[in-house]
Short mmCIF file of C-alpha atoms and ligand atoms in Angstrom, two decimals:
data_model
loop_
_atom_site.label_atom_id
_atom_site.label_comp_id
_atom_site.label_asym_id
_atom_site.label_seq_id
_atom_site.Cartn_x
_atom_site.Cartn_y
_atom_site.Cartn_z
CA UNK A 1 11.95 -20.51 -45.09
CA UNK A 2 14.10 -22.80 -42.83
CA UNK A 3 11.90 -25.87 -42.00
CA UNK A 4 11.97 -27.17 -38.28
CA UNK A 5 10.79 -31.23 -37.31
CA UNK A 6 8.10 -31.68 -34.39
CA UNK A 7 9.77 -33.48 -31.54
CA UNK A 8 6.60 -36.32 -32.23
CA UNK A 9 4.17 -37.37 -35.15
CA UNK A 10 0.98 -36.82 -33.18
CA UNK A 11 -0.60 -33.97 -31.14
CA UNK A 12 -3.31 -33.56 -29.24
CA UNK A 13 -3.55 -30.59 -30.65
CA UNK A 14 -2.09 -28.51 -33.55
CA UNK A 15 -2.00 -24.25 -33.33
CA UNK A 16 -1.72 -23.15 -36.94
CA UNK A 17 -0.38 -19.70 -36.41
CA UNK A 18 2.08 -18.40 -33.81
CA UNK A 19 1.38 -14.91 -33.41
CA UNK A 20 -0.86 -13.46 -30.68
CA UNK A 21 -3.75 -15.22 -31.35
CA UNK A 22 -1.72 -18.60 -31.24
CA UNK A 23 0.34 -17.59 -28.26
CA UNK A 24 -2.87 -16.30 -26.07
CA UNK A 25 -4.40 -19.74 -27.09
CA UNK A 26 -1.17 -22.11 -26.14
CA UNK A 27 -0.49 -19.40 -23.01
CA UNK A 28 -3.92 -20.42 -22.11
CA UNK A 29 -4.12 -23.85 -22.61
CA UNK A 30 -1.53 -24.01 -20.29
CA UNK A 31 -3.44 -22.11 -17.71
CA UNK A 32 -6.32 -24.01 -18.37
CA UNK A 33 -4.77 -27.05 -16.87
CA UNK A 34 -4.67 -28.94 -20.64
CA UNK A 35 -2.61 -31.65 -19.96
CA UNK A 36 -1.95 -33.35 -23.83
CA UNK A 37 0.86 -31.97 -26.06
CA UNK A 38 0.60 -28.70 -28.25
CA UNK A 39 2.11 -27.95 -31.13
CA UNK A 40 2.18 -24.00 -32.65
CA UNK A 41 3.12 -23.96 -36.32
CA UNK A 42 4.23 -20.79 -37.28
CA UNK A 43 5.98 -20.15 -40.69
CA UNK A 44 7.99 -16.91 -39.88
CA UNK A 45 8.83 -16.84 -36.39
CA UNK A 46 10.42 -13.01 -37.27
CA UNK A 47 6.85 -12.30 -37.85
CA UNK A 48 7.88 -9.47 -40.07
CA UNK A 49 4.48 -9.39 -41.96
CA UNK A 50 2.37 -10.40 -39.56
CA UNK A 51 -0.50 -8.13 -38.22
CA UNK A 52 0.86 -8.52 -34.43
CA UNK A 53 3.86 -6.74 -35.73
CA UNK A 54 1.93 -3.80 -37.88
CA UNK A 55 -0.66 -3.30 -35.06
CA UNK A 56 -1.38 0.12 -33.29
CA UNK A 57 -1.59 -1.46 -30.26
CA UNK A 58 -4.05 -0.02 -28.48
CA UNK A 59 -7.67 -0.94 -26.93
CA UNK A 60 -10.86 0.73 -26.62
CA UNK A 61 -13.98 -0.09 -24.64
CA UNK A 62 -16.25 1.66 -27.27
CA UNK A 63 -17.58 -1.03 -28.94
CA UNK A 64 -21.55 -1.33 -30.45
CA UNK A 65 -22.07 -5.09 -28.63
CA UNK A 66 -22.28 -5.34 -24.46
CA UNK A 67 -19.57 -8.94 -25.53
CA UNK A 68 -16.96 -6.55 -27.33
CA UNK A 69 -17.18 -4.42 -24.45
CA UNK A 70 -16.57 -7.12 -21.89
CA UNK A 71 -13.84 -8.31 -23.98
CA UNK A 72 -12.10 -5.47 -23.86
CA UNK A 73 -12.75 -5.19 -20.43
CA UNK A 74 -10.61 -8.49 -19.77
CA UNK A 75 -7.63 -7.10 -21.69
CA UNK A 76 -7.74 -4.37 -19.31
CA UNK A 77 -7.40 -6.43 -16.41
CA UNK A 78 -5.01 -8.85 -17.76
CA UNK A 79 -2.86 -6.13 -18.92
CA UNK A 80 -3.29 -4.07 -15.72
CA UNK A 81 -2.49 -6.93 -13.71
CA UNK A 82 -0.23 -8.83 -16.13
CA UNK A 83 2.67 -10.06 -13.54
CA UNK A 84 -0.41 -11.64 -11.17
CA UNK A 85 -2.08 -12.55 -13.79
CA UNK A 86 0.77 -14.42 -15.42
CA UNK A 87 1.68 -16.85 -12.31
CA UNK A 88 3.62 -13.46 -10.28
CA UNK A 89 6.08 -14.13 -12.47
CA UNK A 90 9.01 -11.46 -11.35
CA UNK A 91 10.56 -11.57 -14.64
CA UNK A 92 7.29 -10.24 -16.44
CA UNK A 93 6.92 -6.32 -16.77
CA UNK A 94 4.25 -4.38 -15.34
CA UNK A 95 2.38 -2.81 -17.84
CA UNK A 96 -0.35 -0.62 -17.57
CA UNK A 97 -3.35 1.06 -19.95
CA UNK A 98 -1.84 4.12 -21.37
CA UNK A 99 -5.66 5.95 -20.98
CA UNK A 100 -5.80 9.31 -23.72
CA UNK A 101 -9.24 7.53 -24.47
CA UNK A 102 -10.33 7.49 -28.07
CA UNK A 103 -12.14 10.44 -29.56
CA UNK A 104 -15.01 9.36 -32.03
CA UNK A 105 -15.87 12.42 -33.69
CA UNK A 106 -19.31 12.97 -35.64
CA UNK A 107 -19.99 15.42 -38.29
CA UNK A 108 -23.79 14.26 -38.99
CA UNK A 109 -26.99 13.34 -37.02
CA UNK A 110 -26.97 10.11 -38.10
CA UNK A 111 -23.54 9.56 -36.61
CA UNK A 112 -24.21 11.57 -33.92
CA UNK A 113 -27.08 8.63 -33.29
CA UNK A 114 -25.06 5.76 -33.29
CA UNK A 115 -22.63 7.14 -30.86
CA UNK A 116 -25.33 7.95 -28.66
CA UNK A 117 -26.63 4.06 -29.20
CA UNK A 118 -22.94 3.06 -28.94
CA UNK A 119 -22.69 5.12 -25.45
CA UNK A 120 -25.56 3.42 -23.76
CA UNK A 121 -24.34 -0.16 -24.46
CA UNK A 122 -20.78 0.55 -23.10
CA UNK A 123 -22.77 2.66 -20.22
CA UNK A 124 -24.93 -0.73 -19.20
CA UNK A 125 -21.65 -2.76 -19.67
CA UNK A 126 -20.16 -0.72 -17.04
CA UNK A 127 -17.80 1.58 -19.63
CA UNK A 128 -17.04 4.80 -18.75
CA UNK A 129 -17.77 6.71 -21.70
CA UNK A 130 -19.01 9.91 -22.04
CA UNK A 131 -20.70 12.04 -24.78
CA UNK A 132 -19.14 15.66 -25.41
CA UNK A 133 -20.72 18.51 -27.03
CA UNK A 134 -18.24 20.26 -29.31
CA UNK A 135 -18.14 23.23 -27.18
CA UNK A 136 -16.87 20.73 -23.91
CA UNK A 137 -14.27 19.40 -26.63
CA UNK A 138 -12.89 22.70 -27.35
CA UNK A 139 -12.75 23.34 -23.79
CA UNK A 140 -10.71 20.35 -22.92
CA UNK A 141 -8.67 20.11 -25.72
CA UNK A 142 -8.35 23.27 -27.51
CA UNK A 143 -6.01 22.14 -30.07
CA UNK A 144 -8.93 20.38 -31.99
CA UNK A 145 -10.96 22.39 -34.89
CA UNK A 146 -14.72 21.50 -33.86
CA UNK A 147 -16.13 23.67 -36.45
CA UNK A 148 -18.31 20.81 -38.22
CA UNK A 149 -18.56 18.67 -35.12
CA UNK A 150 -22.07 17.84 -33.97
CA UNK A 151 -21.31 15.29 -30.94
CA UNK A 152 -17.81 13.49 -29.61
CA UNK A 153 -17.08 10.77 -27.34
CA UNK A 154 -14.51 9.67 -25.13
CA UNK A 155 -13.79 6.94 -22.38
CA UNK A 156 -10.44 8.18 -20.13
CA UNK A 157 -10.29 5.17 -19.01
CA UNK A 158 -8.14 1.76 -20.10
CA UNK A 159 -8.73 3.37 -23.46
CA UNK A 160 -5.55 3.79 -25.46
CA UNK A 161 -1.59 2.37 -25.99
CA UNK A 162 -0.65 -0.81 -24.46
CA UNK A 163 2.42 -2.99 -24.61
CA UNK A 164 0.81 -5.64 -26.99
CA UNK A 165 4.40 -7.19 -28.04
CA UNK A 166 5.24 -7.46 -24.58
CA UNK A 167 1.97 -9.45 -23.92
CA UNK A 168 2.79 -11.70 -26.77
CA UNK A 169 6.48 -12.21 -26.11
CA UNK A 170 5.46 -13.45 -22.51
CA UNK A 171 2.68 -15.76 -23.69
CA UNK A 172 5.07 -17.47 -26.36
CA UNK A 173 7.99 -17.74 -23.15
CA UNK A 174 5.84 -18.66 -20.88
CA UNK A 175 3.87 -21.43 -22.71
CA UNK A 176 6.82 -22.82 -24.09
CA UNK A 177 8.71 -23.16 -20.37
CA UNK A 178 5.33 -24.87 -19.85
CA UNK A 179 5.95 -27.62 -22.49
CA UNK A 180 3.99 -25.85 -25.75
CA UNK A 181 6.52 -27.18 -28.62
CA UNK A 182 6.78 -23.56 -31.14
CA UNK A 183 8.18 -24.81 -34.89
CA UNK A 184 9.01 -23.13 -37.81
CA UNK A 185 7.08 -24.61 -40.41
CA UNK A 186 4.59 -24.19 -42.54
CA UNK A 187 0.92 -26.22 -43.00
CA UNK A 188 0.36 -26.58 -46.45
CA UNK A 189 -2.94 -28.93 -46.40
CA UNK A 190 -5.14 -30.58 -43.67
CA UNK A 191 -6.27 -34.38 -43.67
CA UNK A 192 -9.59 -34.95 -43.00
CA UNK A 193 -11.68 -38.28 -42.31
CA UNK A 194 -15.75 -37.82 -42.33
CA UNK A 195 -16.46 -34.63 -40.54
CA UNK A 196 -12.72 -34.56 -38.64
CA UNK A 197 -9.24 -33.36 -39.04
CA UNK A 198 -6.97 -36.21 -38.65
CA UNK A 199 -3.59 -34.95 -39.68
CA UNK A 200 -1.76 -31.68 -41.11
CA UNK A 201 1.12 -31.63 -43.90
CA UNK A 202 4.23 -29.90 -43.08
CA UNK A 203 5.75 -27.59 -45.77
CA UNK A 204 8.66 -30.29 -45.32
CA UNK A 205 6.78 -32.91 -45.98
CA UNK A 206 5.89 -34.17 -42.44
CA UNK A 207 2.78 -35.59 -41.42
CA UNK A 208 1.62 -34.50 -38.75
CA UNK A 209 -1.08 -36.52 -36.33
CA UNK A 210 -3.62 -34.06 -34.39
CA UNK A 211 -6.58 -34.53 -31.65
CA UNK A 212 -8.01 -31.28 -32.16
CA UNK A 213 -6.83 -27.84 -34.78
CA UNK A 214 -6.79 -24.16 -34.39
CA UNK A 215 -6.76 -22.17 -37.03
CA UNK A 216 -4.74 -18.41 -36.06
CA UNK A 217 -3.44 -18.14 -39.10
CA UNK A 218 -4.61 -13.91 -39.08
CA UNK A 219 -5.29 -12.27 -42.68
CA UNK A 220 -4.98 -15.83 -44.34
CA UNK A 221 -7.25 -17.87 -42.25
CA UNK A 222 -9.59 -18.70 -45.24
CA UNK A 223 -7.11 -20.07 -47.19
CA UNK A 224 -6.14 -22.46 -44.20
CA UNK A 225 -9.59 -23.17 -43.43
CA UNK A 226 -9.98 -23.99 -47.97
CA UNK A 227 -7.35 -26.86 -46.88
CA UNK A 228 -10.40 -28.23 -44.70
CA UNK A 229 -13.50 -27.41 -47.70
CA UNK A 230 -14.87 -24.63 -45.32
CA UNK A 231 -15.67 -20.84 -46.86
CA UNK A 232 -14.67 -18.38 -44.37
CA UNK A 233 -15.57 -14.66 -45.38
CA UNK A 234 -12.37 -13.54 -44.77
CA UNK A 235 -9.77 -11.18 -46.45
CA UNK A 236 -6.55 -9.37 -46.11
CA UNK A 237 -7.00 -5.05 -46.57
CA UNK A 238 -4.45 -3.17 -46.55
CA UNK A 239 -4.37 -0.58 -43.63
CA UNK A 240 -1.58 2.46 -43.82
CA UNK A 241 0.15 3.47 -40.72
CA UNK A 242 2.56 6.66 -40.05
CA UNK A 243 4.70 7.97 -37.49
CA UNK A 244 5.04 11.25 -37.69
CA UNK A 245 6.72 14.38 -35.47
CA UNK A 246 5.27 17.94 -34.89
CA UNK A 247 7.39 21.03 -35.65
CA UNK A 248 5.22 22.25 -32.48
CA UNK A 249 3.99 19.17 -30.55
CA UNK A 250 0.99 19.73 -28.42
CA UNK A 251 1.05 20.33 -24.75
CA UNK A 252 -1.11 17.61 -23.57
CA UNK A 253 -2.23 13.75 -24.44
CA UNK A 254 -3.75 13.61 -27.87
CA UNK A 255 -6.82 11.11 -28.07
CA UNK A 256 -6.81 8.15 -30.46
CA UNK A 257 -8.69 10.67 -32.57
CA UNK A 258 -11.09 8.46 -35.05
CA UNK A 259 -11.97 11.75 -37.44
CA UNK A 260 -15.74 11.07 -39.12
CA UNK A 261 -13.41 10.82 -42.37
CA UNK A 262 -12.06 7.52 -40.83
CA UNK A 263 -8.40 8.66 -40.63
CA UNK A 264 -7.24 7.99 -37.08
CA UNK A 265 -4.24 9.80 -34.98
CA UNK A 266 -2.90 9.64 -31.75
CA UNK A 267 -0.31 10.26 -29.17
CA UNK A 268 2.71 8.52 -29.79
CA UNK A 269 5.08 9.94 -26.96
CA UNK A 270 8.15 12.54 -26.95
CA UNK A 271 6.23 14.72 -29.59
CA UNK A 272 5.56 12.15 -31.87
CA UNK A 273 1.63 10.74 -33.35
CA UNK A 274 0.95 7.81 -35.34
CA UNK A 275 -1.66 8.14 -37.86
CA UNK A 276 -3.47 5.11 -39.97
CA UNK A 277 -5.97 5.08 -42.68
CA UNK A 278 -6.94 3.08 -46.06
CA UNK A 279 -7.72 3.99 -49.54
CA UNK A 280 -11.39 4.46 -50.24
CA UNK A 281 -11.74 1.35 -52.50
CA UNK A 282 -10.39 -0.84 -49.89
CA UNK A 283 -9.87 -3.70 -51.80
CA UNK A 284 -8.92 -7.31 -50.81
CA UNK A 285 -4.91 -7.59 -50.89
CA UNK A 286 -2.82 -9.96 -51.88
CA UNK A 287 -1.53 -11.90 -49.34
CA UNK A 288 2.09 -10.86 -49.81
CA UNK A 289 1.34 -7.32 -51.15
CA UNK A 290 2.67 -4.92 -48.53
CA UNK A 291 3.75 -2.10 -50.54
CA UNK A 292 2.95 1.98 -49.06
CA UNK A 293 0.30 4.11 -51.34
CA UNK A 294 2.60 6.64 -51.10
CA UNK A 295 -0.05 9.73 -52.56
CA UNK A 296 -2.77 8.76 -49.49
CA UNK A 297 -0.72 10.78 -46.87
CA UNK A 298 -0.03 13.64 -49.03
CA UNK A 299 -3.17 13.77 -50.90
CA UNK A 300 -6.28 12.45 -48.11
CA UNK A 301 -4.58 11.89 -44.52
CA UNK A 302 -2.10 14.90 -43.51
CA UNK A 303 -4.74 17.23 -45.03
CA UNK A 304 -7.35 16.06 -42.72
CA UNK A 305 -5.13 15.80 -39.58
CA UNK A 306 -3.96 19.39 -40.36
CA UNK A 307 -7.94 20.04 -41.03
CA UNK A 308 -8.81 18.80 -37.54
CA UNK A 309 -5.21 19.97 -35.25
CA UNK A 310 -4.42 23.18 -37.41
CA UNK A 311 -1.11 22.91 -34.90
CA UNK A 312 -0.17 20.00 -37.07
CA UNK A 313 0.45 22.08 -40.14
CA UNK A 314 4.23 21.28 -39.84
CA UNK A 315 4.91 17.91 -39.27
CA UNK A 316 7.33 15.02 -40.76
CA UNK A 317 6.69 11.90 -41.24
CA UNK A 318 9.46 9.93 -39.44
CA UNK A 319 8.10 6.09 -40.33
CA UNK A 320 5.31 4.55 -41.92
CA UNK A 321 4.51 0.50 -42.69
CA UNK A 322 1.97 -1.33 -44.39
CA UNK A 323 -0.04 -4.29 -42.64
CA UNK A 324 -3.11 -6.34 -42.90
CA UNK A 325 -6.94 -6.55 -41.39
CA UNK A 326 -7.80 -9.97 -41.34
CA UNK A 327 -11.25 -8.47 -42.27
CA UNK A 328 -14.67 -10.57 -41.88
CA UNK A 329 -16.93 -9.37 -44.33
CA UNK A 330 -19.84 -10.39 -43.18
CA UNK A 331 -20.07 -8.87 -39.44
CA UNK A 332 -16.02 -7.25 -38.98
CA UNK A 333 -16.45 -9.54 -35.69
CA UNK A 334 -14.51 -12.65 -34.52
CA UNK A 335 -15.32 -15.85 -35.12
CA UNK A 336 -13.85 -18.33 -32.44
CA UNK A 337 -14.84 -21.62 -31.46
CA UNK A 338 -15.42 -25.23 -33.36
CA UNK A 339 -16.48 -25.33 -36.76
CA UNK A 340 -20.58 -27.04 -36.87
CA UNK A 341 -19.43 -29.93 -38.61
CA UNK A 342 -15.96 -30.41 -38.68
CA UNK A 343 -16.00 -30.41 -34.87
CA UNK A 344 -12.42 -30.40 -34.22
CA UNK A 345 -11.43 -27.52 -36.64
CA UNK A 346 -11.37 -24.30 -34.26
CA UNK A 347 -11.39 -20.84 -35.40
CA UNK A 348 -9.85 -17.67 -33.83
CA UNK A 349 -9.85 -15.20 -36.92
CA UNK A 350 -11.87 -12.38 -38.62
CA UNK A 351 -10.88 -9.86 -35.82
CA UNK A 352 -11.32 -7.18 -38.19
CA UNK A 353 -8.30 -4.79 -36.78
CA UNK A 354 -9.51 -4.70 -33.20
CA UNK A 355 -8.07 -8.61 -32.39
CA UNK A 356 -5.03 -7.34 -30.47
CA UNK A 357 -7.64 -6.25 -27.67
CA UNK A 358 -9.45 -9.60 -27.75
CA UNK A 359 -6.41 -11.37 -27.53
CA UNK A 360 -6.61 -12.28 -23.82
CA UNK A 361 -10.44 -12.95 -23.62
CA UNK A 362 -10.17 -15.04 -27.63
CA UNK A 363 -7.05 -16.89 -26.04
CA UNK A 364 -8.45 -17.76 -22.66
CA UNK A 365 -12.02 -18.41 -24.29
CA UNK A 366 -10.76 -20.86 -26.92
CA UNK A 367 -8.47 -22.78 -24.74
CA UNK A 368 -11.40 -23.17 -22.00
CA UNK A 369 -13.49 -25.02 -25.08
CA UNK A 370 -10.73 -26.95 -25.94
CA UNK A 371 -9.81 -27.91 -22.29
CA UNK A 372 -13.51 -28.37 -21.26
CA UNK A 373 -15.42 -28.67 -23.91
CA UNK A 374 -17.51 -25.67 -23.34
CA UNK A 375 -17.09 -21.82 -22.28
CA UNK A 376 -16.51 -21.22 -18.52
CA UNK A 377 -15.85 -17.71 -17.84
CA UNK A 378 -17.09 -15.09 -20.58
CA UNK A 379 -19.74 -17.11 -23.21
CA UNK A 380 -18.47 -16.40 -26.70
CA UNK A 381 -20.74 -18.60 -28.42
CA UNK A 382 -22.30 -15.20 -30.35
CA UNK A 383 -19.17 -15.26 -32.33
CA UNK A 384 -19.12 -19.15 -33.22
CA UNK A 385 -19.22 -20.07 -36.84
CA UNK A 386 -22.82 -20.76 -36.58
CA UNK A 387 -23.63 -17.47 -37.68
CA UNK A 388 -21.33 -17.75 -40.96
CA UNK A 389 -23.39 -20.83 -41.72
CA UNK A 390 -26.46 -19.14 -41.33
CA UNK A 391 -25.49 -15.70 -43.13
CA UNK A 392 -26.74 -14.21 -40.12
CA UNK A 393 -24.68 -11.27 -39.24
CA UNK A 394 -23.51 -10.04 -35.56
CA UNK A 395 -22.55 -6.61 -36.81
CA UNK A 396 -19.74 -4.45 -34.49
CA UNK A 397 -20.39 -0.90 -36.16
CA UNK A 398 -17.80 0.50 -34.33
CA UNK A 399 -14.93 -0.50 -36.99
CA UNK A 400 -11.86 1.71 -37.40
C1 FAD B 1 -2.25 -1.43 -39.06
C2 FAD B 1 -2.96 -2.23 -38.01
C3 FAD B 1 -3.34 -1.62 -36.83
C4 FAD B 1 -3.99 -2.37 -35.85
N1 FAD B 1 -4.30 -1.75 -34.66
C5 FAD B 1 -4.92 -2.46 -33.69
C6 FAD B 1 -5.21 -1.85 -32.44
O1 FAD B 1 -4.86 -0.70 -32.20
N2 FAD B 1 -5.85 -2.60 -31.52
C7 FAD B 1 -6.23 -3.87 -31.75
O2 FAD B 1 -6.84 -4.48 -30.87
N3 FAD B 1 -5.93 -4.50 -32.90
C8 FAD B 1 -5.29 -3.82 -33.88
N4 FAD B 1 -4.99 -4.43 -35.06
C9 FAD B 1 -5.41 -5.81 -35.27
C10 FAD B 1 -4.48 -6.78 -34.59
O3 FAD B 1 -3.14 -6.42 -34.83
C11 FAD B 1 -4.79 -8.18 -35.14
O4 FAD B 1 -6.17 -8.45 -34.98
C12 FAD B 1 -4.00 -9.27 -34.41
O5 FAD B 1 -2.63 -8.97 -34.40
C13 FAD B 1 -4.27 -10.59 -35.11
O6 FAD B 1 -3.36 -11.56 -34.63
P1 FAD B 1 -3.32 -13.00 -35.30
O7 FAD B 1 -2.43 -13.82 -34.47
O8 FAD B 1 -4.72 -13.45 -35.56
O9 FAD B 1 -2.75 -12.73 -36.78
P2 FAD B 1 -1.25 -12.48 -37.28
O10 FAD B 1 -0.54 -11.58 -36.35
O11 FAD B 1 -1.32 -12.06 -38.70
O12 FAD B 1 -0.60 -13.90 -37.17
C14 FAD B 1 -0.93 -14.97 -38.02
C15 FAD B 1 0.30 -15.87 -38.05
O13 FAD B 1 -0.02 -17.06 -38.75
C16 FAD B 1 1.12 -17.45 -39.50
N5 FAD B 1 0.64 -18.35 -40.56
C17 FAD B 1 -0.24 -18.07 -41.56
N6 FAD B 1 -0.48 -19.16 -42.31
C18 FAD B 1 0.28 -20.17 -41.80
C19 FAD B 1 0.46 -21.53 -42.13
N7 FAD B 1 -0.22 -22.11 -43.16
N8 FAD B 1 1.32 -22.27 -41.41
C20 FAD B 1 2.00 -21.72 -40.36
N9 FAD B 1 1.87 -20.41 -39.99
C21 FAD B 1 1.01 -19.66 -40.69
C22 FAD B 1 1.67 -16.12 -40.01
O14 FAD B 1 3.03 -16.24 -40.40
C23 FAD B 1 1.46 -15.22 -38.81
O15 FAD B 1 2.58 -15.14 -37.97
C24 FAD B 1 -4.31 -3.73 -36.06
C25 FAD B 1 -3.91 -4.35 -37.24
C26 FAD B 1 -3.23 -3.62 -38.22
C27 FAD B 1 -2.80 -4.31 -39.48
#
């Protein structure tokens, strides 16, 4: 790693992290009206193993909490409206929702039940999805094998692909032309006085003065909040994607398909699907361990995506990447906001593989309690760190 100096020795506040959490934060601050200096430390700025570059990319409103829902329903504005909502910026792309909806599938009452649960709390949030019998999923998209399916659903709309690097890429510019300093460096340990963080060490040996801290430091947030003496219950799992390309490629939009074996598929575009899945252990990972299980395609996910689209009997895989949950094992929900006691220690981790959504509403959330000292537009305070203290869960069940 090449080291880079701050421009100063003191902050007002310190991003640890320059991905998309980091970015939507900074982006924000600037939005926000912040007017003290902000640093992002990020310690690969190629961002080759971070979980913004592995991601799927795309957003869902079905969520088991009315809050997830709402979040999700911000990243569908912001992304639907991205040039206005970034200033009407003429250089920023308009992007848009790439809607094939995702299609939960459930092989047993039980599951059946919780998507029917699920389905009335996105309903009263103002969601748009529906429930399917399997005889209304074979009508409308024949391809699928429905044989064991008791119950689907779907939501057609701003429910599927999105141009998350393009978001992030425009949050890093744009905060930066807005006086956010970005350096490539690396914390290695916090300072703190009493209950607050006073300074952080630079791999290269700087000290570095800070006001406030955020810690958006993805899959290895609880080692970055050790440096501070606070247990977060987080952990890197590994989560296996592939790209693969159909000998006879369907002839319409393929949902994000979320089998009731877990495996998930979708469209990909010009005959192509990407595919993701885990081993059934699921262990913690390493933090550096990004190597394929090359027998879990062959041996658990192409036989169930051939199970469920007998069309994709011939297919090839064409790419295929490992990457990392940053996966909160108490809830597999965010937790954003100021730590109880060290009060100027901020979290925006644990997002469980659904943070790329939550990136807009996390960002502009965070940097509205950091500007103001309190939420002003969606109240995320559910998802504070009060709940790890307590060991009191705020479960999302809706986990892929
Ligand atoms: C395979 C896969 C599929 C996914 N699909 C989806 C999806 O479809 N939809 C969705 O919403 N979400 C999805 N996610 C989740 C989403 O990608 C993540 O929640 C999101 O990218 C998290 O961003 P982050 O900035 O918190 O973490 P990261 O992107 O991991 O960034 C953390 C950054 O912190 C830096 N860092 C760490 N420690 C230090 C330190 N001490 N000093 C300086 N820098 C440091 C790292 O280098 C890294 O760049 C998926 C994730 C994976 C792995």
């Amino acid at each position: 790693m090449t080291t880079e100096s701050p421009l100063e020795s003191s902050y007002d506040i310190v991003i640890i992290g320059g991905a998309i959490m980091g970015a939507s934060t900074a982006w924000n601050l600037t939005e926000q009206g912040f007017d003290g200096r902000v640093l992002v430390v990020e310690r690969d700025p190629t961002y080759e193993f971070a979980s913004t570059t592995h991601t799927n990319s795309c957003m869902r409103q079905q969520f088991s909490t009315a809050l997830n829902v709402q979040i999700s329903q911000y990243a569908a504005d912001f992304v639907n409206n991205i040039r206005e909502r970034m200033g009407g910026d003429e250089r920023v792309p308009e992007l848009a929702v790439q809607s094939f909806g995702y299609m939960y599938l459930a092989d047993s009452e039980g599951f059946a039940d919780v998507l029917r649960r699920n389905v009335q709390v996105q309903n009263n949030a103002g969601a748009a999805t529906q429930l399917m019998s399997a005889e209304e999923i074979k009508a409308t998209y024949p391809f699928y094998n429905v044989d064991d399916v008791l119950l689907g659903s779907i939501n057609r709309i701003n429910e599927g692909y999105w141009d998350g690097n393009a978001v992030f890429q425009w949050w890093r510019r744009q905060s930066r032309e807005r006086g956010v300093e970005y350096v490539e460096n690396e914390v290695v340990a916090i300072n703190h006085a009493g209950q607050r963080v006073v300074s952080v060490v630079l791999a290269s040996g700087e000290v570095i003065s800070c006001g406030q801290v955020v810690n958006a430091t993805g899959p290895r947030a609880a080692k970055t909040a050790e440096m501070v003496g606070i247990t977060l219950p987080i952990e890197p799992r590994k989560r296996f994607s592939w790209v693969f390309k159909a000998d006879k490629p369907l002839d319409q939009d393929l949902p994000l398909t979320v089998d009731p074996s877990g495996v998930h598929f979708r469209e990909n575009g010009g005959g192509t699907y990407q595919a993701g899945g885990h081993t059934e252990l699921d262990p913690a990972a390493e933090f550096d361990d990004f190597n394929m299980e090359h027998s879990l395609w062959e041996e658990h996910i192409w036989p169930t995506i051939a199970t469920r689209v007998p069309q994709f009997e011939a297919i090839k895989v064409i790419s295929e990447w490992t990457g990392h949950y940053a996966m909160n094992t108490l809830d597999q929900n965010a937790i954003v906001g100021p730590h109880t006691e060290v009060e100027n220690f901020h979290f925006i981790n644990g997002f469980s593989g659904h943070g790329l959504q939550q990136s807009p509403a996390m960002g502009r959330g965070l940097a509205e309690y950091l500007t103001h000292g309190g939420y002003r537009s969606l109240d995320l305070s559910a998802l504070g760190y009060e709940r790890i203290a307590l060991g009191k869960a705020y479960v999302e069940d809706a986990v892929i």
